[in-house]
Coordinates of N, CA, C and O in Angstrom, one line a residue:
M1 N 59.7 59.8 58.9 CA 59.4 61.2 58.5 C 58.8 61.3 57.2 O 58.5 62.4 56.7
G2 N 58.5 60.2 56.5 CA 57.7 60.2 55.3 C 58.5 60.6 54.0 O 57.9 60.8 53.0
I3 N 59.9 60.6 54.1 CA 60.6 61.0 52.9 C 61.2 59.8 52.2 O 61.8 59.9 51.1
T4 N 61.1 58.6 52.7 CA 61.7 57.4 52.1 C 60.8 56.8 51.0 O 61.3 56.2 50.1
E5 N 59.5 57.0 51.1 CA 58.6 56.4 50.0 C 58.9 56.9 48.6 O 59.0 56.1 47.7
P6 N 59.1 58.3 48.4 CA 59.4 58.7 47.1 C 60.7 58.1 46.6 O 60.9 57.8 45.4
A7 N 61.7 58.0 47.5 CA 63.0 57.4 47.1 C 62.8 55.9 46.7 O 63.4 55.4 45.7
I8 N 62.0 55.2 47.5 CA 61.8 53.8 47.2 C 61.1 53.6 45.8 O 61.5 52.9 45.0
F9 N 60.0 54.3 45.7 CA 59.2 54.1 44.5 C 59.7 54.8 43.3 O 59.5 54.4 42.1
G10 N 60.4 55.9 43.5 CA 60.8 56.7 42.3 C 62.2 56.3 41.8 O 62.5 56.5 40.7
V11 N 63.0 55.8 42.7 CA 64.4 55.4 42.2 C 64.6 53.9 42.4 O 64.9 53.2 41.4
N12 N 64.6 53.4 43.6 CA 65.0 52.1 43.9 C 64.2 51.0 43.1 O 64.8 50.2 42.5
L13 N 62.9 51.1 43.2 CA 62.1 50.1 42.5 C 62.1 50.3 41.0 O 62.0 49.3 40.2
R14 N 62.3 51.5 40.6 CA 62.3 51.8 39.1 C 63.5 51.1 38.4 O 63.4 50.6 37.3
F15 N 64.7 51.1 39.1 CA 65.9 50.5 38.5 C 66.1 49.1 39.0 O 66.9 48.4 38.4
G16 N 65.6 48.8 40.2 CA 65.8 47.4 40.7 C 67.0 47.2 41.5 O 67.0 46.8 42.7
R17 N 68.2 47.3 40.9 CA 69.4 47.1 41.6 C 69.6 47.9 42.8 O 70.0 47.4 43.9
P18 N 69.4 49.2 42.8 CA 69.6 50.0 44.0 C 68.7 49.5 45.2 O 69.1 49.5 46.3
F19 N 67.5 49.0 44.8 CA 66.6 48.4 45.9 C 67.3 47.2 46.5 O 67.3 47.0 47.7
L20 N 67.8 46.3 45.7 CA 68.5 45.1 46.2 C 69.7 45.5 47.0 O 70.0 44.9 48.1
F21 N 70.4 46.5 46.6 CA 71.6 47.0 47.3 C 71.2 47.6 48.7 O 71.9 47.4 49.7
A22 N 70.1 48.3 48.7 CA 69.6 48.8 50.0 C 69.2 47.7 50.9 O 69.4 47.8 52.1
L23 N 68.6 46.7 50.4 CA 68.3 45.5 51.2 C 69.5 44.9 51.8 O 69.5 44.5 53.0
C24 N 70.6 44.8 51.0 CA 71.8 44.2 51.5 C 72.4 45.1 52.6 O 73.0 44.6 53.6
G25 N 72.3 46.4 52.4 CA 72.8 47.4 53.4 C 72.0 47.2 54.7 O 72.6 47.3 55.8
G26 N 70.7 47.1 54.6 CA 69.9 46.9 55.8 C 70.2 45.6 56.5 O 70.3 45.5 57.7
A27 N 70.5 44.5 55.7 CA 70.9 43.2 56.3 C 72.2 43.3 57.0 O 72.4 42.8 58.1
A28 N 73.2 44.0 56.4 CA 74.5 44.2 57.0 C 74.4 45.0 58.3 O 75.0 44.7 59.3
A29 N 73.5 46.0 58.3 CA 73.3 46.9 59.5 C 72.7 46.0 60.6 O 73.0 46.1 61.8
G30 N 71.7 45.2 60.2 CA 71.1 44.3 61.2 C 72.1 43.3 61.8 O 72.1 43.1 63.0
F31 N 72.9 42.8 61.0 CA 74.0 41.9 61.5 C 74.9 42.6 62.4 O 75.3 42.1 63.4
A32 N 75.3 43.8 62.0 CA 76.2 44.6 62.9 C 75.6 44.9 64.2 O 76.2 44.8 65.3
G33 N 74.3 45.2 64.2 CA 73.5 45.5 65.4 C 73.5 44.2 66.3 O 73.6 44.3 67.5
A34 N 73.3 43.1 65.7 CA 73.3 41.8 66.5 C 74.7 41.5 67.1 O 74.8 41.1 68.2
L35 N 75.7 41.8 66.3 CA 77.1 41.6 66.8 C 77.4 42.5 68.0 O 78.1 42.1 68.9
L36 N 76.9 43.7 67.9 CA 77.2 44.7 68.9 C 76.3 44.6 70.1 O 76.5 45.2 71.1
G37 N 75.2 43.8 70.0 CA 74.3 43.7 71.0 C 73.5 45.0 71.3 O 73.1 45.3 72.4
A38 N 73.2 45.7 70.2 CA 72.5 47.0 70.3 C 71.1 46.8 70.7 O 70.4 45.8 70.3
A39 N 70.6 47.7 71.6 CA 69.2 47.6 72.0 C 68.8 49.0 72.3 O 69.5 49.8 72.9
S40 N 67.6 49.4 71.8 CA 67.0 50.7 72.1 C 66.0 50.6 73.2 O 65.6 49.6 73.6
T41 N 65.5 51.8 73.6 CA 64.5 51.9 74.7 C 63.1 52.1 74.1 O 62.2 52.3 74.9
G42 N 63.0 52.0 72.8 CA 61.7 52.1 72.2 C 61.7 51.4 70.8 O 62.6 50.9 70.4
M43 N 60.5 51.5 70.2 CA 60.3 50.8 68.9 C 59.6 51.8 68.0 O 58.8 52.6 68.4
G44 N 59.8 51.6 66.7 CA 59.0 52.3 65.7 C 59.6 53.5 65.1 O 59.2 54.0 64.1
V45 N 60.6 54.1 65.8 CA 61.2 55.3 65.3 C 62.6 54.9 64.8 O 63.4 54.3 65.4
A46 N 62.9 55.4 63.6 CA 64.1 55.1 62.9 C 64.9 56.3 62.5 O 64.4 57.4 62.5
A47 N 66.1 56.1 62.0 CA 67.0 57.1 61.4 C 67.2 58.2 62.4 O 67.5 58.0 63.6
I48 N 67.1 59.5 62.0 CA 67.5 60.6 62.8 C 66.7 60.7 64.1 O 67.3 60.9 65.1
P49 N 65.4 60.7 64.0 CA 64.6 60.8 65.3 C 64.9 59.6 66.2 O 64.7 59.6 67.4
G50 N 65.3 58.4 65.6 CA 65.5 57.2 66.4 C 66.7 57.3 67.4 O 66.8 56.5 68.3
I51 N 67.6 58.3 67.2 CA 68.7 58.5 68.1 C 68.2 58.7 69.6 O 68.9 58.3 70.5
V52 N 67.1 59.2 69.7 CA 66.5 59.5 71.1 C 66.4 58.2 71.9 O 66.6 58.1 73.1
T53 N 66.1 57.1 71.2 CA 66.0 55.8 71.9 C 67.3 55.2 72.3 O 67.3 54.1 72.9
Y54 N 68.4 55.8 71.9 CA 69.7 55.3 72.2 C 70.5 56.2 73.2 O 71.7 56.0 73.3
L55 N 69.8 57.1 73.8 CA 70.5 58.1 74.6 C 70.8 57.6 76.0 O 71.3 58.4 76.8
Y56 N 70.6 56.4 76.3 CA 70.7 55.9 77.7 C 72.2 55.7 78.0 O 72.5 55.5 79.2
S57 N 73.1 55.6 77.1 CA 74.5 55.4 77.4 C 75.4 55.8 76.2 O 74.9 55.8 75.0
A58 N 76.6 56.2 76.4 CA 77.5 56.6 75.4 C 77.8 55.4 74.5 O 78.0 55.6 73.2
E59 N 77.9 54.2 75.0 CA 78.1 53.0 74.2 C 77.0 52.7 73.2 O 77.2 52.4 72.1
A60 N 75.7 53.0 73.7 CA 74.6 52.8 72.8 C 74.6 53.8 71.7 O 74.3 53.4 70.5
I61 N 74.9 55.0 71.9 CA 75.0 56.0 70.8 C 76.1 55.6 69.9 O 75.9 55.7 68.6
R62 N 77.2 55.2 70.4 CA 78.3 54.8 69.5 C 77.9 53.6 68.6 O 78.1 53.6 67.4
N63 N 77.2 52.6 69.2 CA 76.7 51.5 68.4 C 75.7 52.0 67.4 O 75.7 51.5 66.2
Y64 N 74.9 53.0 67.7 CA 73.9 53.5 66.8 C 74.6 54.1 65.5 O 74.2 53.8 64.4
F65 N 75.6 54.8 65.7 CA 76.3 55.4 64.6 C 77.1 54.4 63.8 O 77.2 54.4 62.6
I66 N 77.6 53.4 64.5 CA 78.3 52.3 63.8 C 77.3 51.5 62.9 O 77.6 51.2 61.7
I67 N 76.2 51.2 63.5 CA 75.2 50.4 62.7 C 74.7 51.2 61.5 O 74.7 50.7 60.4
H68 N 74.4 52.5 61.7 CA 74.0 53.3 60.5 C 75.1 53.4 59.5 O 74.9 53.4 58.3
G69 N 76.3 53.6 60.0 CA 77.4 53.7 59.1 C 77.6 52.4 58.2 O 77.9 52.5 57.0
V70 N 77.5 51.3 58.9 CA 77.6 50.0 58.1 C 76.6 49.9 57.1 O 76.9 49.6 55.9
G71 N 75.3 50.2 57.4 CA 74.3 50.2 56.4 C 74.5 51.1 55.2 O 74.3 50.7 54.1
M72 N 74.9 52.3 55.5 CA 75.1 53.3 54.4 C 76.4 52.9 53.6 O 76.4 53.0 52.4
L73 N 77.4 52.4 54.3 CA 78.6 52.0 53.6 C 78.4 50.9 52.6 O 78.8 50.9 51.5
V74 N 77.7 49.8 53.1 CA 77.5 48.6 52.3 C 76.6 49.0 51.1 O 77.0 48.7 50.0
S75 N 75.5 49.6 51.3 CA 74.6 49.9 50.2 C 75.3 50.9 49.3 O 75.1 50.8 48.0
G76 N 76.0 51.9 49.8 CA 76.6 52.9 49.0 C 77.7 52.3 48.1 O 77.8 52.6 46.9
L77 N 78.5 51.5 48.7 CA 79.6 50.8 47.9 C 79.1 49.9 46.9 O 79.6 49.8 45.8
L78 N 78.0 49.1 47.2 CA 77.4 48.3 46.2 C 76.9 49.1 45.0 O 77.1 48.7 43.8
C79 N 76.3 50.2 45.3 CA 75.8 51.1 44.2 C 77.0 51.7 43.4 O 76.9 51.7 42.2
W80 N 78.0 52.1 44.1 CA 79.1 52.7 43.5 C 79.8 51.7 42.5 O 80.2 52.1 41.4
F81 N 80.0 50.5 42.9 CA 80.7 49.5 42.1 C 79.9 48.8 41.1 O 80.4 48.3 40.1
F82 N 78.6 48.6 41.4 CA 77.8 47.7 40.5 C 76.6 48.3 39.9 O 75.7 47.6 39.4
F83 N 76.4 49.6 39.9 CA 75.3 50.2 39.3 C 75.7 51.5 38.6 O 76.4 52.3 39.1
D84 N 75.3 51.5 37.3 CA 75.6 52.6 36.4 C 74.3 53.3 36.1 O 73.5 52.7 35.3
P85 N 74.0 54.5 36.6 CA 72.6 55.1 36.4 C 72.4 55.4 34.9 O 71.3 55.3 34.5
N86 N 73.4 55.8 34.2 CA 73.3 56.1 32.8 C 72.9 54.8 32.0 O 72.0 54.9 31.1
K87 N 73.5 53.7 32.3 CA 73.2 52.5 31.6 C 71.8 52.0 32.0 O 71.0 51.6 31.1
A88 N 71.5 52.1 33.3 CA 70.1 51.7 33.7 C 69.0 52.6 33.0 O 68.0 52.1 32.6
E89 N 69.3 53.9 32.9 CA 68.3 54.8 32.3 C 68.2 54.4 30.8 O 67.1 54.4 30.3
A90 N 69.3 54.1 30.1 CA 69.2 53.7 28.7 C 68.4 52.4 28.6 O 67.6 52.3 27.6
E91 N 68.6 51.5 29.4 CA 67.9 50.2 29.4 C 66.4 50.5 29.6 O 65.6 49.8 29.0
L92 N 66.1 51.4 30.5 CA 64.7 51.7 30.8 C 64.0 52.4 29.6 O 62.9 52.0 29.2
E93 N 64.8 53.3 28.9 CA 64.2 53.9 27.7 C 64.1 52.9 26.6 O 63.1 53.0 25.8
A94 N 65.0 51.9 26.5 CA 64.9 50.9 25.4 C 63.6 50.1 25.7 O 63.0 49.7 24.7
K95 N 63.4 49.8 26.9 CA 62.2 49.0 27.2 C 60.9 49.7 26.9 O 59.9 49.2 26.4
K96 N 60.9 51.0 27.1 CA 59.7 51.9 26.8 C 59.5 52.0 25.3 O 58.4 52.0 24.9
A97 N 60.6 52.0 24.5 CA 60.5 52.1 23.1 C 59.9 50.8 22.4 O 59.4 50.9 21.3
E98 N 60.1 49.7 23.1 CA 59.6 48.5 22.5 C 58.1 48.4 22.4 O 57.3 48.8 22.9

């Protein structure tokens, strides 16, 4: 839907760590999908519009929400515990001052 690019380039790549944590969340979601044997009926559509490709069974929709939950939980918890935005902003300002 075109809303992820500003988040990637404006926040994640700017600070670095959130980008790596998002990668870890995506990897964990992919692993969960592999463990659950998830399969969609289409390709190329992700996130909210992607639910349409999982409407073929109740188990597929359940797996869809589990996979997305795992990805959000892993990346969110990594950011919560290992990223301080105030400290990162201060480090960024210090680098600009040099």
